[in-house]
PDB file of C-alpha atoms in Angstrom:
ATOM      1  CA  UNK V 277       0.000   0.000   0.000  1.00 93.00           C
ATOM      2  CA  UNK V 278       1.239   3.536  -1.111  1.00 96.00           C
ATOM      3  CA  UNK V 279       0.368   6.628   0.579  1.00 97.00           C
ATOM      4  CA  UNK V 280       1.203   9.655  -1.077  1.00 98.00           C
ATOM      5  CA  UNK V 281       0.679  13.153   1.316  1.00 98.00           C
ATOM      6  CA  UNK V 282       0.616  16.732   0.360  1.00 98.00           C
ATOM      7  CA  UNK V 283       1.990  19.634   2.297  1.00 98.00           C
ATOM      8  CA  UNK V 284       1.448  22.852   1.665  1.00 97.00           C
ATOM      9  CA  UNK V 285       1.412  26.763   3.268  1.00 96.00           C
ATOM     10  CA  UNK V 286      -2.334  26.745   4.790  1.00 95.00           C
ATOM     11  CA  UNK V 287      -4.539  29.338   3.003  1.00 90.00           C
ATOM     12  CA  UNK V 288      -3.739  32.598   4.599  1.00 89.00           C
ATOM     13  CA  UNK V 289      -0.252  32.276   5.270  1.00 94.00           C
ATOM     14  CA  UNK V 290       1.580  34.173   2.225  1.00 93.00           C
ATOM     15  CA  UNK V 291       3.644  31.547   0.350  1.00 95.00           C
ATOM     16  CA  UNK V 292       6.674  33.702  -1.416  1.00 93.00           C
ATOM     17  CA  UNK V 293       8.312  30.638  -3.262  1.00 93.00           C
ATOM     18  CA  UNK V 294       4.811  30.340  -4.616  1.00 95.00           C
ATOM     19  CA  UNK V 295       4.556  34.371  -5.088  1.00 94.00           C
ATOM     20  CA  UNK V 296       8.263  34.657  -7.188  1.00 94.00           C
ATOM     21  CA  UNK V 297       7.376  31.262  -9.416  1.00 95.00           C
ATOM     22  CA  UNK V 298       3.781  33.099 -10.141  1.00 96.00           C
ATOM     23  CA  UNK V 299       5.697  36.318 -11.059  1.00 95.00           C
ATOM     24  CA  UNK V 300       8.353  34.079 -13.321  1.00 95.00           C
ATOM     25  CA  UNK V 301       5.475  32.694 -15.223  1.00 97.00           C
ATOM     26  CA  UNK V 302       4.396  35.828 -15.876  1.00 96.00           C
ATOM     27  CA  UNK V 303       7.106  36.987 -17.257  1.00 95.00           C
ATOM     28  CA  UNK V 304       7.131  34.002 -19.568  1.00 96.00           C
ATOM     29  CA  UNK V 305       4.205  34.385 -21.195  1.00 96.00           C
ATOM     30  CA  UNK V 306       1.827  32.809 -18.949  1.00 97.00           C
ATOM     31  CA  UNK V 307       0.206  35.679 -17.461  1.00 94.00           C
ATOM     32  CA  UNK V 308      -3.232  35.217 -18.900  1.00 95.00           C
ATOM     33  CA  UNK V 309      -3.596  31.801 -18.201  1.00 96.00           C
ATOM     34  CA  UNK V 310      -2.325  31.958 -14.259  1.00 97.00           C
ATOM     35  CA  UNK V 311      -4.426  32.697 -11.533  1.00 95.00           C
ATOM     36  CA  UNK V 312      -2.345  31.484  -8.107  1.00 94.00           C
ATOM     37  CA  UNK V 313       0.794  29.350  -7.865  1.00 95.00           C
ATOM     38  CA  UNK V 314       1.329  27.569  -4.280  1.00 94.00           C
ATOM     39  CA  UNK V 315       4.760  25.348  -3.717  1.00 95.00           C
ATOM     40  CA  UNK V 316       4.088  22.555  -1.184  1.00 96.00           C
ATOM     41  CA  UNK V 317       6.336  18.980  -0.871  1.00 96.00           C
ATOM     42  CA  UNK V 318       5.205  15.739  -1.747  1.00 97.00           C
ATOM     43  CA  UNK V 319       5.864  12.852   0.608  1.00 98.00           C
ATOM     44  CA  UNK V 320       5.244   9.251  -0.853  1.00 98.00           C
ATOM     45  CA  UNK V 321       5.551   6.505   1.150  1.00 97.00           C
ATOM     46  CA  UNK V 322       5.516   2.311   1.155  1.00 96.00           C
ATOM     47  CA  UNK V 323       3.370   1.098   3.999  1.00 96.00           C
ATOM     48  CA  UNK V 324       3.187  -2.869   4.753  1.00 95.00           C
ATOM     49  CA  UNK V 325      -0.255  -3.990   4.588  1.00 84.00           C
ATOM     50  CA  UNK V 326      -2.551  -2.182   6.428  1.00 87.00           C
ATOM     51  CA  UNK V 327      -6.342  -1.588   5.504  1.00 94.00           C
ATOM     52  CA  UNK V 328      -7.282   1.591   3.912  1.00 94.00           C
ATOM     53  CA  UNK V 329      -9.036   2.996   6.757  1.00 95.00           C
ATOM     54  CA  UNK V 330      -5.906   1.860   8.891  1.00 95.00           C
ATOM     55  CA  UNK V 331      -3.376   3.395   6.668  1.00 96.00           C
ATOM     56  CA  UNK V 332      -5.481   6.886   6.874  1.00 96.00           C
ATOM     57  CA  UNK V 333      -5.415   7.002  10.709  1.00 97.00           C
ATOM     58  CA  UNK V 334      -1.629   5.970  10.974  1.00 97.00           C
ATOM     59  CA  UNK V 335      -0.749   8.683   8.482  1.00 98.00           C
ATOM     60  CA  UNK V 336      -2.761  11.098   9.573  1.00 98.00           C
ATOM     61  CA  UNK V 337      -0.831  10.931  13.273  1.00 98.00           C
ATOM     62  CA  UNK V 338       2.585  11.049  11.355  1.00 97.00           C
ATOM     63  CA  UNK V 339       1.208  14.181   9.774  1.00 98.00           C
ATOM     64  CA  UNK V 340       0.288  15.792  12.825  1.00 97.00           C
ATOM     65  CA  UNK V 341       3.044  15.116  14.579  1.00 96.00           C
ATOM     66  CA  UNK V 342       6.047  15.472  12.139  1.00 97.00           C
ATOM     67  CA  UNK V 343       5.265  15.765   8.211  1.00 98.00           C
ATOM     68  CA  UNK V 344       3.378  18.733   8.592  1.00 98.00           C
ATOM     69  CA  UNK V 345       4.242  21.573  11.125  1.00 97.00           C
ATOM     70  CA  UNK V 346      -0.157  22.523  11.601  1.00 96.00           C
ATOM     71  CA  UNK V 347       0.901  25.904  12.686  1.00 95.00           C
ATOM     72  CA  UNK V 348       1.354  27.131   8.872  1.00 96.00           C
ATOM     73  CA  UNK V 349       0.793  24.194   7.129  1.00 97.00           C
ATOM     74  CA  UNK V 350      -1.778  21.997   5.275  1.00 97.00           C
ATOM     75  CA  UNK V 351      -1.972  18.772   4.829  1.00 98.00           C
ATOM     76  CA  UNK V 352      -3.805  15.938   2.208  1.00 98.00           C
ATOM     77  CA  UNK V 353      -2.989  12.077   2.622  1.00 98.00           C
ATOM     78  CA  UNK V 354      -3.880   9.565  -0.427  1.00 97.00           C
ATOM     79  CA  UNK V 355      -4.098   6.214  -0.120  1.00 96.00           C
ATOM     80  CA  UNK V 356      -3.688   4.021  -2.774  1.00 94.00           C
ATOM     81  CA  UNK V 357      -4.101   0.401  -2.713  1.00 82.00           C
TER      82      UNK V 357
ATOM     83  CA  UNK I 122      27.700  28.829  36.004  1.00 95.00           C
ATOM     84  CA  UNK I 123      27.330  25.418  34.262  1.00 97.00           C
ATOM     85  CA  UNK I 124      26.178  25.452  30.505  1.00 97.00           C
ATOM     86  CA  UNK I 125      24.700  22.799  28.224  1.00 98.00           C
ATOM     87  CA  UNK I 126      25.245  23.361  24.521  1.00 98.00           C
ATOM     88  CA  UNK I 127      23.203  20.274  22.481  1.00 98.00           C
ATOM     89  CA  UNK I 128      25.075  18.852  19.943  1.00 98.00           C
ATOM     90  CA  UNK I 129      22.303  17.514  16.847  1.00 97.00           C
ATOM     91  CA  UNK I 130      23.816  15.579  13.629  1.00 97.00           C
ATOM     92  CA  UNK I 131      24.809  18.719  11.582  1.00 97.00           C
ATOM     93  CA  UNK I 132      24.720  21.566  14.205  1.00 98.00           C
ATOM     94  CA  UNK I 133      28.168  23.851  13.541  1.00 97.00           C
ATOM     95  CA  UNK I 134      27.789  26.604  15.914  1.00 98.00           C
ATOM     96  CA  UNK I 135      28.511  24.996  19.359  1.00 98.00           C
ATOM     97  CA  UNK I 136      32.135  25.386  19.191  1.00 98.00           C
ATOM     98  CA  UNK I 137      31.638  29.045  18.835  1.00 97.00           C
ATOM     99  CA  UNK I 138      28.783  29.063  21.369  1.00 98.00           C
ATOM    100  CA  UNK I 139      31.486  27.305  23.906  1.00 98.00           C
ATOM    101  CA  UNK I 140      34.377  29.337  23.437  1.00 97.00           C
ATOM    102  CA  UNK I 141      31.538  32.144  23.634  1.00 97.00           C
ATOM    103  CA  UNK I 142      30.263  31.424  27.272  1.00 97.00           C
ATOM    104  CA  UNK I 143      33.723  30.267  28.168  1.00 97.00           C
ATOM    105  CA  UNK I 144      34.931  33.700  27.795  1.00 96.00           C
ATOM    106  CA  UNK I 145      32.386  35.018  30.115  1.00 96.00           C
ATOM    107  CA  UNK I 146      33.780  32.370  33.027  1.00 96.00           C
ATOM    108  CA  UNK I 147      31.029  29.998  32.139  1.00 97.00           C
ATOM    109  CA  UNK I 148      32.178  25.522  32.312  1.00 97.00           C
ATOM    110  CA  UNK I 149      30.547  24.542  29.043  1.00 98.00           C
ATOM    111  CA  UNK I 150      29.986  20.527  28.298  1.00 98.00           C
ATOM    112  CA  UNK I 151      28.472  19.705  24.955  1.00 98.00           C
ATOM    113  CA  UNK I 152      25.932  17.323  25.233  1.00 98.00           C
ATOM    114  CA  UNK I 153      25.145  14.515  22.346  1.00 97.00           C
ATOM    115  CA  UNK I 154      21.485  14.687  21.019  1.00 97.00           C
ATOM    116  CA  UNK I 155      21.839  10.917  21.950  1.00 96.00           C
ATOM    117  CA  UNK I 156      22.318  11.054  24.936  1.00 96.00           C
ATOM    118  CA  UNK I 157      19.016  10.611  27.092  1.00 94.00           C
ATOM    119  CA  UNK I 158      19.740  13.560  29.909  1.00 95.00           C
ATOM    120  CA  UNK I 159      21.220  16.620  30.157  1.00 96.00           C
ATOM    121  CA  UNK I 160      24.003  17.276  33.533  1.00 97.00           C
ATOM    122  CA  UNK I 161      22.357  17.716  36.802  1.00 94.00           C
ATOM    123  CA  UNK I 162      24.029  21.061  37.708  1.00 96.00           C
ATOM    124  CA  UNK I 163      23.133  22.670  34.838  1.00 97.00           C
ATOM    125  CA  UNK I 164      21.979  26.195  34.801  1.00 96.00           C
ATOM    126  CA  UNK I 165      21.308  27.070  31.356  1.00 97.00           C
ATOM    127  CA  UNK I 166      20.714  25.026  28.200  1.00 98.00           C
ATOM    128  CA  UNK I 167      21.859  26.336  24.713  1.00 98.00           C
ATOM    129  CA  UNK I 168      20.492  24.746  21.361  1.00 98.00           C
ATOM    130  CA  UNK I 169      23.130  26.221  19.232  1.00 98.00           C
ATOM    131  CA  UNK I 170      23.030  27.269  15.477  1.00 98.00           C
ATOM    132  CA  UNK I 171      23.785  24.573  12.687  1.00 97.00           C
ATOM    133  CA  UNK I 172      21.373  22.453  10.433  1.00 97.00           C
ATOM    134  CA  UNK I 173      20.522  19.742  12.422  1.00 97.00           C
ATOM    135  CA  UNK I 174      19.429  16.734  10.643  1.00 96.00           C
ATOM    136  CA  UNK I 175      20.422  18.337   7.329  1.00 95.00           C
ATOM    137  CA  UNK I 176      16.902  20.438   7.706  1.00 95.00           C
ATOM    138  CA  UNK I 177      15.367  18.049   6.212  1.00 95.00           C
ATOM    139  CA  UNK I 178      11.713  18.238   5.901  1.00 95.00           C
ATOM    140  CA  UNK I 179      11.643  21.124   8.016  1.00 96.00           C
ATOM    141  CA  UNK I 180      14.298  23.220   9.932  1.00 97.00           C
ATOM    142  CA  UNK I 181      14.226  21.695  13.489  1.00 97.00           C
ATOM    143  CA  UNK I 182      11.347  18.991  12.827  1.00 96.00           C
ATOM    144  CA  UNK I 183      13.524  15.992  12.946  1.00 96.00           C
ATOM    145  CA  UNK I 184      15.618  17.454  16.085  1.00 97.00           C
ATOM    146  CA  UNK I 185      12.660  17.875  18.384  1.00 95.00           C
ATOM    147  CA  UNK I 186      11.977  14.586  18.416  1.00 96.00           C
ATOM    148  CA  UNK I 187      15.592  13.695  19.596  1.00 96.00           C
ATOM    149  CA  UNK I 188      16.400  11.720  22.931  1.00 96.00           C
ATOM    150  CA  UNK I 189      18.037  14.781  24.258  1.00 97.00           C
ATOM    151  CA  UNK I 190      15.106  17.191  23.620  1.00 97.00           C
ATOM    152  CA  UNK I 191      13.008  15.353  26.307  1.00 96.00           C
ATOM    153  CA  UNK I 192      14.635  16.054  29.598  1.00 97.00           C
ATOM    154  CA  UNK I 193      14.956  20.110  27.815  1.00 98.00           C
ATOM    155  CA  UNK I 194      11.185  20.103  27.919  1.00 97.00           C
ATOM    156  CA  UNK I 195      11.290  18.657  31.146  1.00 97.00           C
ATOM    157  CA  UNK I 196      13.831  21.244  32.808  1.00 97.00           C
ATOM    158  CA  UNK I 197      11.916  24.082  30.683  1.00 98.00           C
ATOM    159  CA  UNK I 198       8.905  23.183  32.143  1.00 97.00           C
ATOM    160  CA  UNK I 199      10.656  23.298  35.875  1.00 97.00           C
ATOM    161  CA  UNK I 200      11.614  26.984  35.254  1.00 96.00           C
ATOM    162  CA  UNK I 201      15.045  26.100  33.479  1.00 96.00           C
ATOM    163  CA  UNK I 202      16.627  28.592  31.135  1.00 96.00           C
ATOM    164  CA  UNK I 203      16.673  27.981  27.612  1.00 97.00           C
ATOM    165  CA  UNK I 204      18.114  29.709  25.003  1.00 97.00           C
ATOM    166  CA  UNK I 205      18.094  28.648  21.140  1.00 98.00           C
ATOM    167  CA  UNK I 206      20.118  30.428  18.630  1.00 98.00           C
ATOM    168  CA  UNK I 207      19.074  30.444  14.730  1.00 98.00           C
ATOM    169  CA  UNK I 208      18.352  26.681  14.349  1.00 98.00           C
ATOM    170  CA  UNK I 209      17.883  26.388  17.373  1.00 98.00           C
ATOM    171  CA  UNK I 210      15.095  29.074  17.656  1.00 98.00           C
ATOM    172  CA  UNK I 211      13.628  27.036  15.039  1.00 98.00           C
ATOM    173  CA  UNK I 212      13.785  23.754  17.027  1.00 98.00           C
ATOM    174  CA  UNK I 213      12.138  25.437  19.844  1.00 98.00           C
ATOM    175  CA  UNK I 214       9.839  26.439  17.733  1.00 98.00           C
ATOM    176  CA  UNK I 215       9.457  22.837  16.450  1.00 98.00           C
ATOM    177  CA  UNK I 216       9.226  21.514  19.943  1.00 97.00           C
ATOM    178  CA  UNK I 217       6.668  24.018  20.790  1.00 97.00           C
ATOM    179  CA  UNK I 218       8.633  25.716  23.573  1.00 98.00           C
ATOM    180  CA  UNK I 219       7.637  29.197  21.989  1.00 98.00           C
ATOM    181  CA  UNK I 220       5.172  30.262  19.609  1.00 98.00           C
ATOM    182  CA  UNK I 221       4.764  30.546  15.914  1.00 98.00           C
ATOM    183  CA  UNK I 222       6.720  28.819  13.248  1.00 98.00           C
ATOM    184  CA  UNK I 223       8.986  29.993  10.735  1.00 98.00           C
ATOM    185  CA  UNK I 224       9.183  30.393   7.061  1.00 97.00           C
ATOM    186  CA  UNK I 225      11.579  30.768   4.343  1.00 96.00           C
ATOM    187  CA  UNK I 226      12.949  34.091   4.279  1.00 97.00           C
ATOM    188  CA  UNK I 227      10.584  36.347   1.388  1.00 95.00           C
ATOM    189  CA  UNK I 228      13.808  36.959  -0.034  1.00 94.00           C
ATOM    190  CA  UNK I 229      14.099  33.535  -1.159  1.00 93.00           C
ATOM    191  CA  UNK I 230      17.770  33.773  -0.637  1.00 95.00           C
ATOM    192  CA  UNK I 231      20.211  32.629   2.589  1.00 97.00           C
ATOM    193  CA  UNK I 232      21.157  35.606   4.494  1.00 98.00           C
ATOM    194  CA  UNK I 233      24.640  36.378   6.025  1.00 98.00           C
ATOM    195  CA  UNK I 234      25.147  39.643   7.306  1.00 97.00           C
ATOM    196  CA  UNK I 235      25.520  42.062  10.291  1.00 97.00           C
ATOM    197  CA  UNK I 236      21.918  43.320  10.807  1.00 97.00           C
ATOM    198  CA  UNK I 237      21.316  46.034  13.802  1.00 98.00           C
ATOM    199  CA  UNK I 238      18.572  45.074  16.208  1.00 98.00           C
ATOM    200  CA  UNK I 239      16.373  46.443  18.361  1.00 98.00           C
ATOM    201  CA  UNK I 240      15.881  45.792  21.988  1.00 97.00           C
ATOM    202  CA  UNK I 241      12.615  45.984  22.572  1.00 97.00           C
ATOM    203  CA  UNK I 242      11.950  44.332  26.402  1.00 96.00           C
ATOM    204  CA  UNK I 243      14.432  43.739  28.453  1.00 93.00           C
ATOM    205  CA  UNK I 244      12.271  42.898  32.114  1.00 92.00           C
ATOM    206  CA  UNK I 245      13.789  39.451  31.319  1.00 91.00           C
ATOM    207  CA  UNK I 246      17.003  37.699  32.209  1.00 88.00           C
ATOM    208  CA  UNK I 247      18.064  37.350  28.942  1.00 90.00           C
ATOM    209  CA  UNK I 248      18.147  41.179  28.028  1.00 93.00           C
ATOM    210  CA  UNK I 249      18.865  42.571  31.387  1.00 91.00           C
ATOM    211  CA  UNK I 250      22.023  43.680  30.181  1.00 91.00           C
ATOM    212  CA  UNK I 251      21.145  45.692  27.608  1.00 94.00           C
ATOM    213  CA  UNK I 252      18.539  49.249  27.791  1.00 95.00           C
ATOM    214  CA  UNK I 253      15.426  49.436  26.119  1.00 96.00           C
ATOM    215  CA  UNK I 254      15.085  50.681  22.866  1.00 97.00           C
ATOM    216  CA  UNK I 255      19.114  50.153  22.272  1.00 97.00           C
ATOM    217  CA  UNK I 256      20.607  49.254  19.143  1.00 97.00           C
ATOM    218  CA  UNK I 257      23.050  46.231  19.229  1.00 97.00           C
ATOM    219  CA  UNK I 258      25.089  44.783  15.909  1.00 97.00           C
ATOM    220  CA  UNK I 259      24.908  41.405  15.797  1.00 97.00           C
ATOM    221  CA  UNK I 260      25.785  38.678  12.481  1.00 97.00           C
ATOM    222  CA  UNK I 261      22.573  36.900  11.023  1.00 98.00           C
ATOM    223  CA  UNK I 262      22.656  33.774   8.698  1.00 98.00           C
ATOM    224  CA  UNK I 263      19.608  32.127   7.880  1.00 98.00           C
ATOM    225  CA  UNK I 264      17.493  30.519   4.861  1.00 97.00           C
ATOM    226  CA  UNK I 265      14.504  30.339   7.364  1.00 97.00           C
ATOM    227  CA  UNK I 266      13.978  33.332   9.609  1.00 98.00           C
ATOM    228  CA  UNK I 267      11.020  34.759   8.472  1.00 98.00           C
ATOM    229  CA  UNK I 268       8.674  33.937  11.850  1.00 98.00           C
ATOM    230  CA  UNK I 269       5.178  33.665  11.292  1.00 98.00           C
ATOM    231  CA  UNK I 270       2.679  33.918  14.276  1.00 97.00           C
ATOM    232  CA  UNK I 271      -1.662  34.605  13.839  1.00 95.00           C
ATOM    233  CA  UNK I 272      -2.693  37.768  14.344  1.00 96.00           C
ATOM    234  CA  UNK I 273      -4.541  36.644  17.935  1.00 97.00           C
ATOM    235  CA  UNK I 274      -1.075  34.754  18.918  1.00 97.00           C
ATOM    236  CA  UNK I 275       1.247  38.265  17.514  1.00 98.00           C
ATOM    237  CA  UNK I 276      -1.148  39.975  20.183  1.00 98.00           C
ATOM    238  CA  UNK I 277      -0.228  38.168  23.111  1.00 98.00           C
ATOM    239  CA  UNK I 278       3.485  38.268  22.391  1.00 98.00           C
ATOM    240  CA  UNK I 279       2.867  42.146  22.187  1.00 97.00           C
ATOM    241  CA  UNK I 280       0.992  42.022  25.566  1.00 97.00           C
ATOM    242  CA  UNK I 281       3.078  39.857  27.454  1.00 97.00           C
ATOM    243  CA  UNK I 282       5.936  41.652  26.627  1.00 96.00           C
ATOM    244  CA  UNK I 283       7.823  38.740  24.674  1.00 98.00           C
ATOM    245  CA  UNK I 284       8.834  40.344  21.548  1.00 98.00           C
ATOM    246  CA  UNK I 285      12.605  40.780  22.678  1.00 97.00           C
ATOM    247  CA  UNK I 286      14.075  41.774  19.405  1.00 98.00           C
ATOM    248  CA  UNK I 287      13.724  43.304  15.892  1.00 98.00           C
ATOM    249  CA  UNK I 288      15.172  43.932  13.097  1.00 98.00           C
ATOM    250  CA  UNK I 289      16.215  47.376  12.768  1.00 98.00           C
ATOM    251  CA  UNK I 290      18.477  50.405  10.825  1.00 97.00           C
ATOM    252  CA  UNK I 291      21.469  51.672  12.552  1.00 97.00           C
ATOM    253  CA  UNK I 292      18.914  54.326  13.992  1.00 97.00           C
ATOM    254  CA  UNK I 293      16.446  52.231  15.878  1.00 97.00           C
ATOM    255  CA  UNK I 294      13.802  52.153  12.601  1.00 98.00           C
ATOM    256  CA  UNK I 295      12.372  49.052  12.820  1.00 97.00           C
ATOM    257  CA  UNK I 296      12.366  47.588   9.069  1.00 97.00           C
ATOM    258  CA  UNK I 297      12.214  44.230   7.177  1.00 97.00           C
ATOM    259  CA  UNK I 298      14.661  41.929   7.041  1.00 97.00           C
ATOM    260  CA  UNK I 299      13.068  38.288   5.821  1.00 97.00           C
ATOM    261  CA  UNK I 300       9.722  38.866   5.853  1.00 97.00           C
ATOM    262  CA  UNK I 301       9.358  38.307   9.670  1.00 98.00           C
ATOM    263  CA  UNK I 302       5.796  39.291  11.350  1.00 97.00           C
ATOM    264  CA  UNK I 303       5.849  42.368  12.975  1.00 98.00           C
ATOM    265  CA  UNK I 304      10.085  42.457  12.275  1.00 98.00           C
ATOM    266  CA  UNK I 305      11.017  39.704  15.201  1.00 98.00           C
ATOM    267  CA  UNK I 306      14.217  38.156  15.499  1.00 98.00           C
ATOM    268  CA  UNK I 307      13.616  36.840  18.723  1.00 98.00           C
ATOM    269  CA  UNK I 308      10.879  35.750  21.578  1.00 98.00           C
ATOM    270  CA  UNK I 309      10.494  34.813  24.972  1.00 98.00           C
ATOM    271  CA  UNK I 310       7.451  32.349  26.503  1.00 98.00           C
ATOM    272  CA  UNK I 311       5.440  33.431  28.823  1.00 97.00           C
ATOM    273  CA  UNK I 312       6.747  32.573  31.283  1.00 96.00           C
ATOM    274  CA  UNK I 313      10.432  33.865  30.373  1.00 96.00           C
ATOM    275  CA  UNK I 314      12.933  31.729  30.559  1.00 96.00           C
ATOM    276  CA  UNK I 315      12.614  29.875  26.808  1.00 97.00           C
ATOM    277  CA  UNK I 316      14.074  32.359  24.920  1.00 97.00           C
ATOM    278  CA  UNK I 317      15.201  31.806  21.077  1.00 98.00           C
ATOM    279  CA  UNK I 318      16.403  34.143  18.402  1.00 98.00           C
ATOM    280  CA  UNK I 319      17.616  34.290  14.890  1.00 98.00           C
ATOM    281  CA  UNK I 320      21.036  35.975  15.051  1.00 98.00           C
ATOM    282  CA  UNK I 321      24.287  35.047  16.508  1.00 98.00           C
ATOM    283  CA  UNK I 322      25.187  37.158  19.534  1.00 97.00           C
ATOM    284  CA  UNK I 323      28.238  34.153  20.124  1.00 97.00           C
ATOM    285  CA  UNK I 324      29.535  35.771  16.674  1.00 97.00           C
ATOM    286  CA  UNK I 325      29.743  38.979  18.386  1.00 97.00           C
ATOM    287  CA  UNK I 326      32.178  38.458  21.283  1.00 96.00           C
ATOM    288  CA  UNK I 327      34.986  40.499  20.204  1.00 95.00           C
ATOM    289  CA  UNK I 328      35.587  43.592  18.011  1.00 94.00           C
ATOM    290  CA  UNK I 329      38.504  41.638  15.731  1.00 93.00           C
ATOM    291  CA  UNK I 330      35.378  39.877  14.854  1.00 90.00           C
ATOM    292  CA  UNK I 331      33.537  43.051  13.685  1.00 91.00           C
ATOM    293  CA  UNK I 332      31.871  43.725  16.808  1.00 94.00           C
ATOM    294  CA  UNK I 333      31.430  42.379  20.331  1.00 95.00           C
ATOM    295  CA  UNK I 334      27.273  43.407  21.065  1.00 95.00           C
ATOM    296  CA  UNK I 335      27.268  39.814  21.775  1.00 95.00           C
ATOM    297  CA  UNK I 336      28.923  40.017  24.926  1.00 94.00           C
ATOM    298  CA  UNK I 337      26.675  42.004  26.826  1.00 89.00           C
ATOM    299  CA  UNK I 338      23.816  40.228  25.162  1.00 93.00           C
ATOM    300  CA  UNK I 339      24.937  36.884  26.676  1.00 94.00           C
ATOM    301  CA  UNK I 340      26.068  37.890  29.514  1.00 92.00           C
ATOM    302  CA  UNK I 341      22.532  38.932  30.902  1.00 88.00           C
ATOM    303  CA  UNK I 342      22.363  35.064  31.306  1.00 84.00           C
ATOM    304  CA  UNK I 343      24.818  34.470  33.955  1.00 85.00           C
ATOM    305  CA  UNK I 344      23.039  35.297  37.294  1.00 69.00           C
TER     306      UNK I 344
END
């Protein structure tokens, strides 16, 4: 079983990696076609075989305690089977 | 006065930080993030500057959860001073030993500079040294330094009186450096004796150096 979790600023809190790639593409020619640009990290892991519902709840407590720092981050797990 | 400086898997500022507190009469012992305690006697624990762990994931996520970090909360929480400098500010942060998290700096670059600073409390033991409202010089280098609190959290910082620090011009303007809320380059807790800032007063001990605001800075810790 694969999990694959998304981190990212939350919402509110001003990303500037996210703000100087937005103005790059702009620059490039994209300027039209780009509305918002947010940089997060994506963590993919291999988990031994748990069930689905399993997998969410063990992930979610990694990503509340270390993958994700909840203070300025969000987070989104997939599992896939 | 006996010192603990933690020692983390890529940390490269507790050499300094020793010879640093050693200068002001201070026994220093560097303590392994391994090991499971800190020394008995110790009166004040440092979490030095560095990259511990590499930063990976996040600067100080992987270090809070070291062995060693577990008897800090434990002598924090008895009233124990703390101080963490740069990456260490960050790893308190981690730990949740003071408020807020940081960012990367809205520069997007690593900064390594002197950068004037504002003293902005000092009714604490780590700035007792120093007036209110005085400029000091002191060496920052960071990637991540721009602190981010909420507006409600900024507030009680502000009304507890544990905004110690910002950034500043050699005149006392407060001004931007990284992006930091409200200009902070260091905090206290509440309850004032976790105290963790981004630059490097142990860089400032002596004027061959460039300048030795560091000194004074420090020495408001040995009581």
């Amino acid at each position: 079983m694969k999990a694959i979790v998304n981190v990212a600023l939350k919402k509110g809190v001003l990303d500037d990696q996210g703000k100087a790639t937005h103005h790059a593409l702009d620059t490039l020619g994209f300027k039209d076609i780009v509305k918002d640009v947010r940089i997060g990290k994506q963590i993919i892991m291999e988990l031994n075989a748990l069930n689905e519902q399993e997998a969410k709840q063990e992930v979610t407590k990694m990503c509340e305690k270390l993958l994700a720092n909840t203070v300025i981050e969000d987070y989104q797990i997939e599992i896939i089977g | 006065m006996n010192i603990a400086v933690l020692q983390f898997p890529g940390t490269n500022c507790e050499y300094d930080t020793k010879y640093a507190f050693e200068k002001l009469g201070c026994k220093v012992t560097i303590v392994w993030h391994k090991d499971s305690s800190i020394p008995q006697d110790t009166d004040l624990v440092v979490i030095p500057g560095g990259f511990s762990y590499g930063d990976y994931l996040r600067s100080g996520a992987i270090a809070r959860f070291a062995n060693v970090m577990e008897s800090v909360q434990t002598y924090a929480a008895k009233g124990g001073k703390v101080l963490g400098i740069c990456n260490g500010f960050q790893i308190l942060l981690e730990a949740g030993l003071l408020p807020g998290a940081m960012k990367r700096n809205n520069t997007l670059h690593f900064i390594s500079k002197f950068k004037h600073l504002k003293v902005v409390n000092n009714d604490n033991i780590f700035l007792s040294k120093l007036k209110k409202d005085q400029v000091v010089n002191i060496p920052v280098a960071h990637f991540d330094g721009n602190y981010f609190i909420e507006e409600e959290g900024l507030k009680e910082l502000e009304e507890n009186n544990q905004i110690l620090l910002r950034y500043c011009d050699e005149n006392g303007n407060v001004e931007s450096l990284n992006g930091s809320v409200s200009h902070i380059a260091g905090i206290c807790n509440k309850e004032k004796n976790v105290f963790g800032l981004m630059p490097h007063p142990e860089r400032a001990m002596e004027d061959i150096l460039g300048c030795s605001d560091g000194e004074a800075m420090l020495r408001g810790f040995l009581k």
